[in-house]
mmCIF file of C-alpha atoms in Angstrom:
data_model
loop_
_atom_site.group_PDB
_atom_site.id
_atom_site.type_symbol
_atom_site.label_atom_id
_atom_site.label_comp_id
_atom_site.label_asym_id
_atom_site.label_seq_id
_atom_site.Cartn_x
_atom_site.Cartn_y
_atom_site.Cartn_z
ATOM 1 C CA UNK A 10 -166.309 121.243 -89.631
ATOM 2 C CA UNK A 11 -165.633 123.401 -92.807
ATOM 3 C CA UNK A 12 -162.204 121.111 -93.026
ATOM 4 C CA UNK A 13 -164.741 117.884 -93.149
ATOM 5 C CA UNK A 14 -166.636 119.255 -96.430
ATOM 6 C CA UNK A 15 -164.030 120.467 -97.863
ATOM 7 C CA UNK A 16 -161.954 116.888 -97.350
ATOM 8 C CA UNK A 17 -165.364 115.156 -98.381
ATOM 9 C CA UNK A 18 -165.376 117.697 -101.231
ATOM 10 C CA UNK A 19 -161.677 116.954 -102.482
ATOM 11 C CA UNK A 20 -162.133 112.998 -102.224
ATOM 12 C CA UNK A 21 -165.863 113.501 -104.327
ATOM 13 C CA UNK A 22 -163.992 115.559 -107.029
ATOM 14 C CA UNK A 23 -161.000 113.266 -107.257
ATOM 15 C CA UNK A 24 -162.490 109.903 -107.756
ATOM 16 C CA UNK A 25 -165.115 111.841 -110.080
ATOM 17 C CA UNK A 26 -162.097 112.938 -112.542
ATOM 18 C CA UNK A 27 -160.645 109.688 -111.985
ATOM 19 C CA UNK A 28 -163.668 107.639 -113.287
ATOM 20 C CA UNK A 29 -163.541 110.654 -116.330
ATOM 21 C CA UNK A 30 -160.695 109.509 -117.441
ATOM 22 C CA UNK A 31 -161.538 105.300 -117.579
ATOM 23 C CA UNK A 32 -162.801 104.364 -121.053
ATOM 24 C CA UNK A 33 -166.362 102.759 -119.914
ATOM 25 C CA UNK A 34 -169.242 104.784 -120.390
ATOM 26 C CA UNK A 35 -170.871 103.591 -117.263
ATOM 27 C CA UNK A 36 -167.545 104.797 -115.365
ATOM 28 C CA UNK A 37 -168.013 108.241 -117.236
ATOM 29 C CA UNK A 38 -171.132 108.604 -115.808
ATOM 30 C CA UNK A 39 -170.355 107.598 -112.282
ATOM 31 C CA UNK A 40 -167.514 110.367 -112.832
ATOM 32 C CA UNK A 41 -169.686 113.086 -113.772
ATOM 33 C CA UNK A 42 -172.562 112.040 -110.877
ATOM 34 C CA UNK A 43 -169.507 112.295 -108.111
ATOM 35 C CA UNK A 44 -168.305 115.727 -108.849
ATOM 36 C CA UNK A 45 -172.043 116.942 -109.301
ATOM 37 C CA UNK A 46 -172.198 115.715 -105.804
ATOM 38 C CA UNK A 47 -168.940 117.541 -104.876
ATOM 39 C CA UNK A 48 -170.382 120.647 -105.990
ATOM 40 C CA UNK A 49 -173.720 120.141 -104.168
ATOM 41 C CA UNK A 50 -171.153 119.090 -100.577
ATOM 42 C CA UNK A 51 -169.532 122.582 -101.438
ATOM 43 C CA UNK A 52 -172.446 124.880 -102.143
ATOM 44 C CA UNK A 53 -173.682 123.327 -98.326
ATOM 45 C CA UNK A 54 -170.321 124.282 -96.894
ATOM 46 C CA UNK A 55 -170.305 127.541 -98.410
ATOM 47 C CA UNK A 56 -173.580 128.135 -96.499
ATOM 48 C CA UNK A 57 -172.721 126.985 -93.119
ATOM 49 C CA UNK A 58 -173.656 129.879 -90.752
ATOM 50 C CA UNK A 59 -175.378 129.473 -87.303
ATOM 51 C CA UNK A 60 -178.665 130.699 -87.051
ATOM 52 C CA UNK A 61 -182.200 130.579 -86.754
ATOM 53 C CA UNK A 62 -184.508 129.730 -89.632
ATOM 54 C CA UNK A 63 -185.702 132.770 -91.670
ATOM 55 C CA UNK A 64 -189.408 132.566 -90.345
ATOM 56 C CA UNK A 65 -190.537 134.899 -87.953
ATOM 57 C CA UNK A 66 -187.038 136.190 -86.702
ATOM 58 C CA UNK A 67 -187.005 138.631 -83.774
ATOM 59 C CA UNK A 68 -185.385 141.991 -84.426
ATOM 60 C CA UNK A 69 -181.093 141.276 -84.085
ATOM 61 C CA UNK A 70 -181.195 137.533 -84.261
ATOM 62 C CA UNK A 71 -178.966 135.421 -86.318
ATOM 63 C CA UNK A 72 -180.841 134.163 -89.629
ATOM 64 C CA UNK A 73 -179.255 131.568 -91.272
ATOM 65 C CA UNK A 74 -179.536 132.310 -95.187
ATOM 66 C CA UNK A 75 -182.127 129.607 -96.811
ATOM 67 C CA UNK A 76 -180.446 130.162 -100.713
ATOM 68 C CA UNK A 77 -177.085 127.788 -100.296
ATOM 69 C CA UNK A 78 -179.741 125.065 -99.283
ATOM 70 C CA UNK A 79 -182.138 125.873 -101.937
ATOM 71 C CA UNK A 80 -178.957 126.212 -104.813
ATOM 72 C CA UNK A 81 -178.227 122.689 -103.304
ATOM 73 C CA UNK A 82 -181.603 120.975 -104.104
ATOM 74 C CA UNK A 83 -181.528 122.771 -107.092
ATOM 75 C CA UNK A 84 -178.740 121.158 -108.530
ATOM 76 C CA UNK A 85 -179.626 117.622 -106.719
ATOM 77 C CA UNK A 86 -182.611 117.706 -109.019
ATOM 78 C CA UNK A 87 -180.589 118.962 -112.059
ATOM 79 C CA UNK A 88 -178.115 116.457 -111.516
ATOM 80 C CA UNK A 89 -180.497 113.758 -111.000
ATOM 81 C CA UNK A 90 -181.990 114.614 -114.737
ATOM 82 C CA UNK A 91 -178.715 114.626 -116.471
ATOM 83 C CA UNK A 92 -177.491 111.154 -114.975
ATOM 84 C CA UNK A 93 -180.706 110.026 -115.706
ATOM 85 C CA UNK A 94 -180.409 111.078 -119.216
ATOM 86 C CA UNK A 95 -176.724 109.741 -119.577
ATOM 87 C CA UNK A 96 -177.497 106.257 -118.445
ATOM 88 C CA UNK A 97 -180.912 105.863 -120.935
ATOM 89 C CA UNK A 98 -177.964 107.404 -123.820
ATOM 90 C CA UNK A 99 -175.079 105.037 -122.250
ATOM 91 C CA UNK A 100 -177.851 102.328 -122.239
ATOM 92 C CA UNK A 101 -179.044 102.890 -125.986
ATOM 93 C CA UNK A 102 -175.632 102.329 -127.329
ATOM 94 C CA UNK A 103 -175.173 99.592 -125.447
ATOM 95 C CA UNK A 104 -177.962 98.021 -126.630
ATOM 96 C CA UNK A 105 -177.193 98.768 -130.566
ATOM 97 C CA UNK A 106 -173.272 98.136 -130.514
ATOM 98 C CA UNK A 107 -173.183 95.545 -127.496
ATOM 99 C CA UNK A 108 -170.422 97.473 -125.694
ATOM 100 C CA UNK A 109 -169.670 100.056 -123.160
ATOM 101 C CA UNK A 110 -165.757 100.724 -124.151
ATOM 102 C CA UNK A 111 -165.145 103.930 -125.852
ATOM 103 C CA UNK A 112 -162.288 102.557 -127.916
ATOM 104 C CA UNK A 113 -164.796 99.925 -129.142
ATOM 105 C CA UNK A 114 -167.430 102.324 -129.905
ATOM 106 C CA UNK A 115 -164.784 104.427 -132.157
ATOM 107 C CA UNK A 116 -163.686 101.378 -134.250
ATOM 108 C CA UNK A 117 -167.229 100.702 -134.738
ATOM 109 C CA UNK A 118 -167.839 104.353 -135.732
ATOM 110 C CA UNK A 119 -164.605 104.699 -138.365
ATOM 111 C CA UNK A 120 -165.932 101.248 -139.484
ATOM 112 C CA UNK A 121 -169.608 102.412 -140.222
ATOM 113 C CA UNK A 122 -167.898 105.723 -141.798
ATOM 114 C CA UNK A 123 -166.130 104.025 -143.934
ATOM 115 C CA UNK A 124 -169.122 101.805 -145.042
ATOM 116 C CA UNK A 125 -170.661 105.122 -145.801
ATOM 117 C CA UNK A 126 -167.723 106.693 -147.865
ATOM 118 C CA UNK A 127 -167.611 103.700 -150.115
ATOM 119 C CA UNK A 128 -171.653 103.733 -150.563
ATOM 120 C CA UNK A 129 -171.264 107.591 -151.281
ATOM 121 C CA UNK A 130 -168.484 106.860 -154.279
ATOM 122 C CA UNK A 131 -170.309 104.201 -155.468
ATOM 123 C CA UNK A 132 -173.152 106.118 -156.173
ATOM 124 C CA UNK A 133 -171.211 108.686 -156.940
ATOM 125 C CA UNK A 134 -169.400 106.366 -160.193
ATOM 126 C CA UNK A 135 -173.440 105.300 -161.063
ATOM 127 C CA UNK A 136 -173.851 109.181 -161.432
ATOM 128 C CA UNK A 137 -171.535 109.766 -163.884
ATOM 129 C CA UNK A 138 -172.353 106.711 -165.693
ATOM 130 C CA UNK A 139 -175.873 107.716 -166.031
ATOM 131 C CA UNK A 140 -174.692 111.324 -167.142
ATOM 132 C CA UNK A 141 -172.267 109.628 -169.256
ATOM 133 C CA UNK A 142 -174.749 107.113 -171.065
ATOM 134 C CA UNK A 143 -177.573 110.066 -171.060
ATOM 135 C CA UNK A 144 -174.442 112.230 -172.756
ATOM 136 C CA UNK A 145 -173.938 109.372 -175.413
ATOM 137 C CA UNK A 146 -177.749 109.014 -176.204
ATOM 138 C CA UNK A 147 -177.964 113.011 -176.652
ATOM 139 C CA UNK A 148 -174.764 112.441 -179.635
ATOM 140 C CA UNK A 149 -176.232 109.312 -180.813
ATOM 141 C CA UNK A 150 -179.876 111.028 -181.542
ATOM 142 C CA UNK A 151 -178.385 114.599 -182.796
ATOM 143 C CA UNK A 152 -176.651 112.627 -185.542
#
């Protein structure tokens, strides 16, 4: 049985890393959702242990221990926020740059930079032409 989850737990981590490493966002996100899962599968094999539950045990009795199962739902829930808040993110910059491709979304990115940098020296060069012209108005009344 602990060969099953731990199987289960391979395959979930492997296809997770594989989607990683594809250059779609939704992909990314699919990778990061599996191996969440594979964490949760191995958290519930770590706490496989015959027993009764932990409410009103007789004296000697097995207890099976309740905190793997409650780490589990834990990060279910935890792991349920953060896709949920990488596909509204994913979705947003879908929405503004019409694409999903990370190579896409970094052209666009150096593109806008470099929008930016030539705003930035252009009003840097207005700058000094103000100070210059203020510099030549100073000269022209102290004379």
């Amino acid at each position: 049985m602990i060969l099953a989850f731990a199987l289960a737990a391979a395959v979930l981590f492997g296809s997770g890393a594989y989607l990683l490493l594809k250059r779609d966002l939704i992909r990314m996100v699919a990778g990061i959702m599996l191996i969440s899962q594979s964490a949760v599968v191995t958290i519930i094999a770590a706490g496989l242990a015959r027993g009764r539950a932990a409410i009103a045990v007789a004296p000697g009795d097995a207890v099976s221990d309740p905190l793997p199962q409650a780490l589990a739902l834990t990060a279910l829930v935890i792991g349920l926020a953060t896709v949920a808040l990488l596909l509204a993110l994913v979705h947003r910059a879908i929405v503004v740059f019409r694409t999903a491709e990370q190579d896409e979304l970094a052209a666009t990115e150096a593109e806008h930079e470099a929008g930016l940098e030539r705003q930035r020296q252009a009003d840097r060069e207005e700058a000094e032409a103000r100070e210059e012209s203020e510099r030549q108005a100073e000269r022209g009344r102290a004379r």
